[in-house]
PDB file of C-alpha atoms in Angstrom:
ATOM      1  CA  UNK A1267      -5.058   9.498 -18.657  1.00 45.00           C
ATOM      2  CA  UNK A1268      -3.621   9.787 -15.171  1.00 50.00           C
ATOM      3  CA  UNK A1269       0.113  10.319 -14.788  1.00 51.00           C
ATOM      4  CA  UNK A1270       1.948   7.403 -13.256  1.00 44.00           C
ATOM      5  CA  UNK A1271       4.575   7.464 -10.485  1.00 42.00           C
ATOM      6  CA  UNK A1272       6.752   4.926  -8.755  1.00 44.00           C
ATOM      7  CA  UNK A1273       6.794   4.920  -4.961  1.00 45.00           C
ATOM      8  CA  UNK A1274      10.581   5.270  -4.967  1.00 50.00           C
ATOM      9  CA  UNK A1275      10.552   8.489  -6.990  1.00 50.00           C
ATOM     10  CA  UNK A1276       7.759  10.001  -4.942  1.00 59.00           C
ATOM     11  CA  UNK A1277       9.432   9.178  -1.648  1.00 71.00           C
ATOM     12  CA  UNK A1278      12.574  11.094  -2.605  1.00 80.00           C
ATOM     13  CA  UNK A1279      10.547  14.288  -2.999  1.00 86.00           C
ATOM     14  CA  UNK A1280       8.744  13.595   0.268  1.00 89.00           C
ATOM     15  CA  UNK A1281      11.996  13.151   2.178  1.00 93.00           C
ATOM     16  CA  UNK A1282      13.426  16.432   0.882  1.00 94.00           C
ATOM     17  CA  UNK A1283      10.238  18.267   1.750  1.00 96.00           C
ATOM     18  CA  UNK A1284      10.315  16.933   5.306  1.00 96.00           C
ATOM     19  CA  UNK A1285      13.914  18.111   5.747  1.00 96.00           C
ATOM     20  CA  UNK A1286      13.016  21.596   4.492  1.00 97.00           C
ATOM     21  CA  UNK A1287       9.998  21.725   6.798  1.00 98.00           C
ATOM     22  CA  UNK A1288      12.055  20.618   9.779  1.00 97.00           C
ATOM     23  CA  UNK A1289      14.733  23.246   9.079  1.00 97.00           C
ATOM     24  CA  UNK A1290      12.118  25.991   8.816  1.00 97.00           C
ATOM     25  CA  UNK A1291      10.476  24.981  12.102  1.00 98.00           C
ATOM     26  CA  UNK A1292      13.717  24.897  14.063  1.00 98.00           C
ATOM     27  CA  UNK A1293      14.798  28.278  12.676  1.00 97.00           C
ATOM     28  CA  UNK A1294      11.375  29.822  13.311  1.00 97.00           C
ATOM     29  CA  UNK A1295      11.243  28.714  16.943  1.00 98.00           C
ATOM     30  CA  UNK A1296      14.784  28.276  18.343  1.00 98.00           C
ATOM     31  CA  UNK A1297      14.768  25.755  21.147  1.00 97.00           C
ATOM     32  CA  UNK A1298      11.824  23.837  19.714  1.00 98.00           C
ATOM     33  CA  UNK A1299      11.965  20.138  18.883  1.00 98.00           C
ATOM     34  CA  UNK A1300      10.665  18.285  15.828  1.00 98.00           C
ATOM     35  CA  UNK A1301       9.492  14.693  16.149  1.00 96.00           C
ATOM     36  CA  UNK A1302       9.161  12.644  12.971  1.00 96.00           C
ATOM     37  CA  UNK A1303       6.037  10.480  13.347  1.00 96.00           C
ATOM     38  CA  UNK A1304       5.765   9.293   9.753  1.00 93.00           C
ATOM     39  CA  UNK A1305       6.265   5.651  10.638  1.00 91.00           C
ATOM     40  CA  UNK A1306       4.330   5.611  13.905  1.00 91.00           C
ATOM     41  CA  UNK A1307       1.007   3.774  13.400  1.00 87.00           C
ATOM     42  CA  UNK A1308      -0.755   5.966  15.955  1.00 87.00           C
ATOM     43  CA  UNK A1309      -0.598   8.948  13.557  1.00 89.00           C
ATOM     44  CA  UNK A1310      -1.013   7.092  10.273  1.00 76.00           C
ATOM     45  CA  UNK A1311      -4.649   7.984   9.789  1.00 80.00           C
ATOM     46  CA  UNK A1312      -4.455  11.492  11.225  1.00 89.00           C
ATOM     47  CA  UNK A1313      -2.523  13.093   8.393  1.00 91.00           C
ATOM     48  CA  UNK A1314       0.295  14.182  10.696  1.00 95.00           C
ATOM     49  CA  UNK A1315       3.909  13.716   9.589  1.00 95.00           C
ATOM     50  CA  UNK A1316       5.768  15.783  12.192  1.00 97.00           C
ATOM     51  CA  UNK A1317       5.089  17.010  15.722  1.00 97.00           C
ATOM     52  CA  UNK A1318       6.455  20.475  16.450  1.00 98.00           C
ATOM     53  CA  UNK A1319       7.143  20.851  20.172  1.00 98.00           C
ATOM     54  CA  UNK A1320       7.526  24.561  20.918  1.00 98.00           C
ATOM     55  CA  UNK A1321       9.557  25.946  23.852  1.00 97.00           C
ATOM     56  CA  UNK A1322       6.244  26.914  25.503  1.00 97.00           C
ATOM     57  CA  UNK A1323       5.247  23.250  25.647  1.00 96.00           C
ATOM     58  CA  UNK A1324       2.640  23.597  22.892  1.00 97.00           C
ATOM     59  CA  UNK A1325       2.723  20.769  20.342  1.00 97.00           C
ATOM     60  CA  UNK A1326       1.502  21.326  16.783  1.00 98.00           C
ATOM     61  CA  UNK A1327       0.753  18.639  14.221  1.00 97.00           C
ATOM     62  CA  UNK A1328       2.370  19.222  10.821  1.00 97.00           C
ATOM     63  CA  UNK A1329       1.432  17.701   7.477  1.00 96.00           C
ATOM     64  CA  UNK A1330       4.146  17.962   4.815  1.00 96.00           C
ATOM     65  CA  UNK A1331       3.715  18.031   1.048  1.00 94.00           C
ATOM     66  CA  UNK A1332       6.583  17.962  -1.436  1.00 94.00           C
ATOM     67  CA  UNK A1333       5.687  19.190  -4.929  1.00 92.00           C
ATOM     68  CA  UNK A1334       7.972  18.966  -7.977  1.00 89.00           C
ATOM     69  CA  UNK A1335       5.821  20.932 -10.419  1.00 87.00           C
ATOM     70  CA  UNK A1336       7.148  24.200 -11.845  1.00 86.00           C
ATOM     71  CA  UNK A1337       3.908  26.186 -11.541  1.00 88.00           C
ATOM     72  CA  UNK A1338       2.744  27.666  -8.240  1.00 92.00           C
ATOM     73  CA  UNK A1339      -0.379  25.587  -7.689  1.00 96.00           C
ATOM     74  CA  UNK A1340      -1.456  23.590  -4.673  1.00 97.00           C
ATOM     75  CA  UNK A1341      -2.652  20.035  -5.091  1.00 95.00           C
ATOM     76  CA  UNK A1342      -5.188  19.298  -2.351  1.00 97.00           C
ATOM     77  CA  UNK A1343      -5.663  15.549  -1.986  1.00 96.00           C
ATOM     78  CA  UNK A1344      -9.366  14.709  -1.898  1.00 97.00           C
ATOM     79  CA  UNK A1345      -9.345  10.938  -2.579  1.00 95.00           C
ATOM     80  CA  UNK A1346      -6.224   9.060  -1.552  1.00 92.00           C
ATOM     81  CA  UNK A1347      -7.224   5.700  -3.019  1.00 92.00           C
ATOM     82  CA  UNK A1348     -10.008   5.619  -5.623  1.00 93.00           C
ATOM     83  CA  UNK A1349     -10.018   1.835  -5.733  1.00 91.00           C
ATOM     84  CA  UNK A1350     -10.801   1.675  -1.993  1.00 91.00           C
ATOM     85  CA  UNK A1351     -12.889   4.880  -1.943  1.00 89.00           C
ATOM     86  CA  UNK A1352     -10.869   6.388   0.900  1.00 91.00           C
ATOM     87  CA  UNK A1353     -10.806  10.123   1.660  1.00 92.00           C
ATOM     88  CA  UNK A1354      -7.762  12.287   1.023  1.00 94.00           C
ATOM     89  CA  UNK A1355      -5.508  13.902   3.559  1.00 93.00           C
ATOM     90  CA  UNK A1356      -6.685  17.425   2.836  1.00 96.00           C
ATOM     91  CA  UNK A1357     -10.155  16.471   4.078  1.00 95.00           C
ATOM     92  CA  UNK A1358      -9.384  14.341   7.119  1.00 93.00           C
ATOM     93  CA  UNK A1359      -6.003  15.552   8.363  1.00 95.00           C
ATOM     94  CA  UNK A1360      -5.915  16.593  11.998  1.00 95.00           C
ATOM     95  CA  UNK A1361      -2.734  18.625  11.461  1.00 97.00           C
ATOM     96  CA  UNK A1362      -2.597  22.253  12.573  1.00 98.00           C
ATOM     97  CA  UNK A1363      -0.387  23.291   9.660  1.00 98.00           C
ATOM     98  CA  UNK A1364       0.281  22.024   6.161  1.00 98.00           C
ATOM     99  CA  UNK A1365       3.844  22.794   5.089  1.00 98.00           C
ATOM    100  CA  UNK A1366       3.769  22.729   1.296  1.00 97.00           C
ATOM    101  CA  UNK A1367       7.230  22.677  -0.289  1.00 97.00           C
ATOM    102  CA  UNK A1368       7.718  23.608  -3.942  1.00 96.00           C
ATOM    103  CA  UNK A1369      11.002  21.824  -4.537  1.00 95.00           C
ATOM    104  CA  UNK A1370      11.705  23.173  -8.043  1.00 92.00           C
ATOM    105  CA  UNK A1371      11.053  26.755  -6.999  1.00 93.00           C
ATOM    106  CA  UNK A1372      12.770  26.547  -3.590  1.00 95.00           C
ATOM    107  CA  UNK A1373       9.697  27.895  -1.842  1.00 96.00           C
ATOM    108  CA  UNK A1374       7.971  26.774   1.353  1.00 98.00           C
ATOM    109  CA  UNK A1375       4.358  27.680   2.109  1.00 98.00           C
ATOM    110  CA  UNK A1376       2.783  27.309   5.540  1.00 98.00           C
ATOM    111  CA  UNK A1377      -0.982  26.824   5.432  1.00 98.00           C
ATOM    112  CA  UNK A1378      -3.202  26.872   8.539  1.00 98.00           C
ATOM    113  CA  UNK A1379      -5.095  23.760   7.486  1.00 97.00           C
ATOM    114  CA  UNK A1380      -8.437  24.444   9.164  1.00 97.00           C
ATOM    115  CA  UNK A1381      -8.726  27.955   7.715  1.00 98.00           C
ATOM    116  CA  UNK A1382      -7.695  26.873   4.210  1.00 98.00           C
ATOM    117  CA  UNK A1383     -10.112  23.937   4.305  1.00 98.00           C
ATOM    118  CA  UNK A1384     -12.978  26.201   5.408  1.00 98.00           C
ATOM    119  CA  UNK A1385     -12.200  28.559   2.516  1.00 98.00           C
ATOM    120  CA  UNK A1386     -11.838  25.786  -0.080  1.00 98.00           C
ATOM    121  CA  UNK A1387     -14.817  23.508   0.583  1.00 97.00           C
ATOM    122  CA  UNK A1388     -17.597  25.947  -0.428  1.00 98.00           C
ATOM    123  CA  UNK A1389     -15.638  26.625  -3.672  1.00 97.00           C
ATOM    124  CA  UNK A1390     -14.467  23.090  -4.410  1.00 97.00           C
ATOM    125  CA  UNK A1391     -16.486  22.669  -7.609  1.00 96.00           C
ATOM    126  CA  UNK A1392     -14.730  25.657  -9.163  1.00 97.00           C
ATOM    127  CA  UNK A1393     -11.423  23.762  -9.379  1.00 97.00           C
ATOM    128  CA  UNK A1394     -10.307  21.022 -11.717  1.00 96.00           C
ATOM    129  CA  UNK A1395      -9.624  17.566 -10.339  1.00 96.00           C
ATOM    130  CA  UNK A1396      -6.448  15.764 -11.353  1.00 94.00           C
ATOM    131  CA  UNK A1397      -5.558  12.084 -11.048  1.00 93.00           C
ATOM    132  CA  UNK A1398      -2.251  10.362 -10.277  1.00 89.00           C
ATOM    133  CA  UNK A1399      -1.484   6.662 -10.428  1.00 88.00           C
ATOM    134  CA  UNK A1400       1.048   5.169  -8.005  1.00 84.00           C
ATOM    135  CA  UNK A1401       2.571   1.698  -8.074  1.00 80.00           C
ATOM    136  CA  UNK A1402       3.800  -0.082  -4.935  1.00 78.00           C
ATOM    137  CA  UNK A1403       5.077  -3.516  -5.900  1.00 80.00           C
ATOM    138  CA  UNK A1404       2.334  -5.219  -7.904  1.00 84.00           C
ATOM    139  CA  UNK A1405      -0.368  -2.879  -6.602  1.00 87.00           C
ATOM    140  CA  UNK A1406      -1.396   0.268  -8.445  1.00 88.00           C
ATOM    141  CA  UNK A1407      -3.829   2.821  -7.050  1.00 91.00           C
ATOM    142  CA  UNK A1408      -5.262   6.176  -8.090  1.00 94.00           C
ATOM    143  CA  UNK A1409      -5.288   9.409  -6.118  1.00 94.00           C
ATOM    144  CA  UNK A1410      -7.442  12.462  -6.868  1.00 96.00           C
ATOM    145  CA  UNK A1411      -6.786  16.057  -5.899  1.00 96.00           C
ATOM    146  CA  UNK A1412      -7.944  19.578  -6.680  1.00 97.00           C
ATOM    147  CA  UNK A1413      -5.525  21.968  -8.349  1.00 97.00           C
ATOM    148  CA  UNK A1414      -5.741  25.441  -6.811  1.00 98.00           C
ATOM    149  CA  UNK A1415      -3.612  28.446  -7.856  1.00 97.00           C
ATOM    150  CA  UNK A1416      -1.505  29.607  -4.929  1.00 97.00           C
ATOM    151  CA  UNK A1417      -2.362  33.275  -5.359  1.00 97.00           C
ATOM    152  CA  UNK A1418      -6.058  32.582  -4.780  1.00 98.00           C
ATOM    153  CA  UNK A1419      -5.357  30.963  -1.424  1.00 98.00           C
ATOM    154  CA  UNK A1420      -2.793  33.598  -0.434  1.00 97.00           C
ATOM    155  CA  UNK A1421      -5.272  36.374  -1.203  1.00 97.00           C
ATOM    156  CA  UNK A1422      -8.153  34.702   0.649  1.00 98.00           C
ATOM    157  CA  UNK A1423      -6.305  33.421   3.724  1.00 98.00           C
ATOM    158  CA  UNK A1424      -3.874  36.139   4.925  1.00 95.00           C
ATOM    159  CA  UNK A1425      -2.323  33.860   7.570  1.00 97.00           C
ATOM    160  CA  UNK A1426      -0.705  31.672   4.880  1.00 98.00           C
ATOM    161  CA  UNK A1427       3.076  32.205   4.853  1.00 97.00           C
ATOM    162  CA  UNK A1428       5.335  32.063   1.802  1.00 97.00           C
ATOM    163  CA  UNK A1429       9.015  31.504   2.664  1.00 97.00           C
ATOM    164  CA  UNK A1430      11.922  31.373   0.153  1.00 96.00           C
ATOM    165  CA  UNK A1431      14.213  28.448   0.862  1.00 93.00           C
ATOM    166  CA  UNK A1432      17.950  28.709   1.272  1.00 80.00           C
ATOM    167  CA  UNK A1433      19.798  26.589  -1.221  1.00 65.00           C
ATOM    168  CA  UNK A1434      21.062  23.481   0.542  1.00 57.00           C
ATOM    169  CA  UNK A1435      18.807  24.029   3.558  1.00 52.00           C
ATOM    170  CA  UNK A1436      17.374  20.972   5.198  1.00 49.00           C
ATOM    171  CA  UNK A1437      20.216  18.649   4.236  1.00 50.00           C
ATOM    172  CA  UNK A1438      21.728  16.337   6.765  1.00 46.00           C
ATOM    173  CA  UNK A1439      19.514  17.311   9.690  1.00 44.00           C
ATOM    174  CA  UNK A1440      18.511  14.151  11.553  1.00 41.00           C
ATOM    175  CA  UNK A1441      14.999  13.975  12.974  1.00 40.00           C
ATOM    176  CA  UNK A1442      14.372  13.782  16.695  1.00 40.00           C
ATOM    177  CA  UNK A1443      13.103  10.606  18.273  1.00 36.00           C
ATOM    178  CA  UNK A1444       9.327  10.354  18.106  1.00 33.00           C
ATOM    179  CA  UNK A1445       7.574  10.788  21.456  1.00 32.00           C
ATOM    180  CA  UNK A1446       5.509   8.036  23.022  1.00 28.00           C
ATOM    181  CA  UNK A1447       2.255   9.477  21.693  1.00 28.00           C
ATOM    182  CA  UNK A1448       3.370   9.523  18.032  1.00 27.00           C
ATOM    183  CA  UNK A1449       1.822   7.843  14.920  1.00 29.00           C
ATOM    184  CA  UNK A1450       2.429   6.974  11.225  1.00 28.00           C
ATOM    185  CA  UNK A1451       2.645   9.101   8.084  1.00 32.00           C
ATOM    186  CA  UNK A1452       0.326   9.623   5.204  1.00 34.00           C
ATOM    187  CA  UNK A1453       0.949   7.755   1.992  1.00 35.00           C
ATOM    188  CA  UNK A1454       3.271   9.017  -0.680  1.00 36.00           C
ATOM    189  CA  UNK A1455       0.679  10.174  -3.245  1.00 36.00           C
ATOM    190  CA  UNK A1456       0.374  13.356  -1.249  1.00 35.00           C
ATOM    191  CA  UNK A1457       3.908  14.148  -2.362  1.00 35.00           C
ATOM    192  CA  UNK A1458       3.144  13.751  -6.060  1.00 38.00           C
ATOM    193  CA  UNK A1459       2.600  16.464  -8.574  1.00 36.00           C
ATOM    194  CA  UNK A1460      -0.843  16.638 -10.212  1.00 35.00           C
ATOM    195  CA  UNK A1461      -1.434  14.717 -13.440  1.00 33.00           C
ATOM    196  CA  UNK A1462      -2.854  16.010 -16.700  1.00 32.00           C
ATOM    197  CA  UNK A1463      -6.301  14.441 -16.313  1.00 30.00           C
ATOM    198  CA  UNK A1464      -9.468  16.073 -17.628  1.00 27.00           C
ATOM    199  CA  UNK A1465     -11.114  18.417 -15.111  1.00 26.00           C
ATOM    200  CA  UNK A1466     -14.114  17.147 -13.174  1.00 22.00           C
ATOM    201  CA  UNK A1467     -16.903  19.327 -11.836  1.00 21.00           C
ATOM    202  CA  UNK A1468     -17.317  17.803  -8.411  1.00 22.00           C
ATOM    203  CA  UNK A1469     -14.952  16.994  -5.596  1.00 23.00           C
ATOM    204  CA  UNK A1470     -14.467  13.626  -4.017  1.00 27.00           C
ATOM    205  CA  UNK A1471     -13.455  12.288  -0.639  1.00 27.00           C
ATOM    206  CA  UNK A1472      -9.973  11.178   0.339  1.00 33.00           C
ATOM    207  CA  UNK A1473      -8.576   7.918   1.597  1.00 37.00           C
ATOM    208  CA  UNK A1474      -5.367   6.036   2.120  1.00 41.00           C
TER     209      UNK A1474
END
């Protein structure tokens, strides 16, 4: 049976993850700016939560995941809404980087999304699929993702970064105003931890 989550509980983890990601970006590139585009409809279906404007003028799209599980495993969202048969963010996101924050372990991983996706897709059937159920008001929907041990990705994609978080980092840092070309965030299921569903052989497609 899929594990169930309330939107309120999931959103708290998502908010903390975004603050950690923002802190890491500003410390990594002093003088850069971070634009929160989670609520901008123009980015809603692109899987981009933040825009990272570097001092050089380059702008990178960032997808943020907040994970509360205690084991070091990624949860790659493949179907965002089973009831509507919509693909998951891991498959369709146009972000340059996925910043995956393990909240319990105070660890932040930076994944070059295109490279990780290219590595994962040919091997997708090797990984178990897990289901989560999320309730928003009277509506409940199911999300499906693949559970992948972190060490396998770190070994296969050398450009993935693993950064220990400073305790208390990311608190109280307000986001910059979103630029004119911004757009909305992905849905909260991406911030959930994987459920204890039985493993499935094949992968699915994602959707919001």
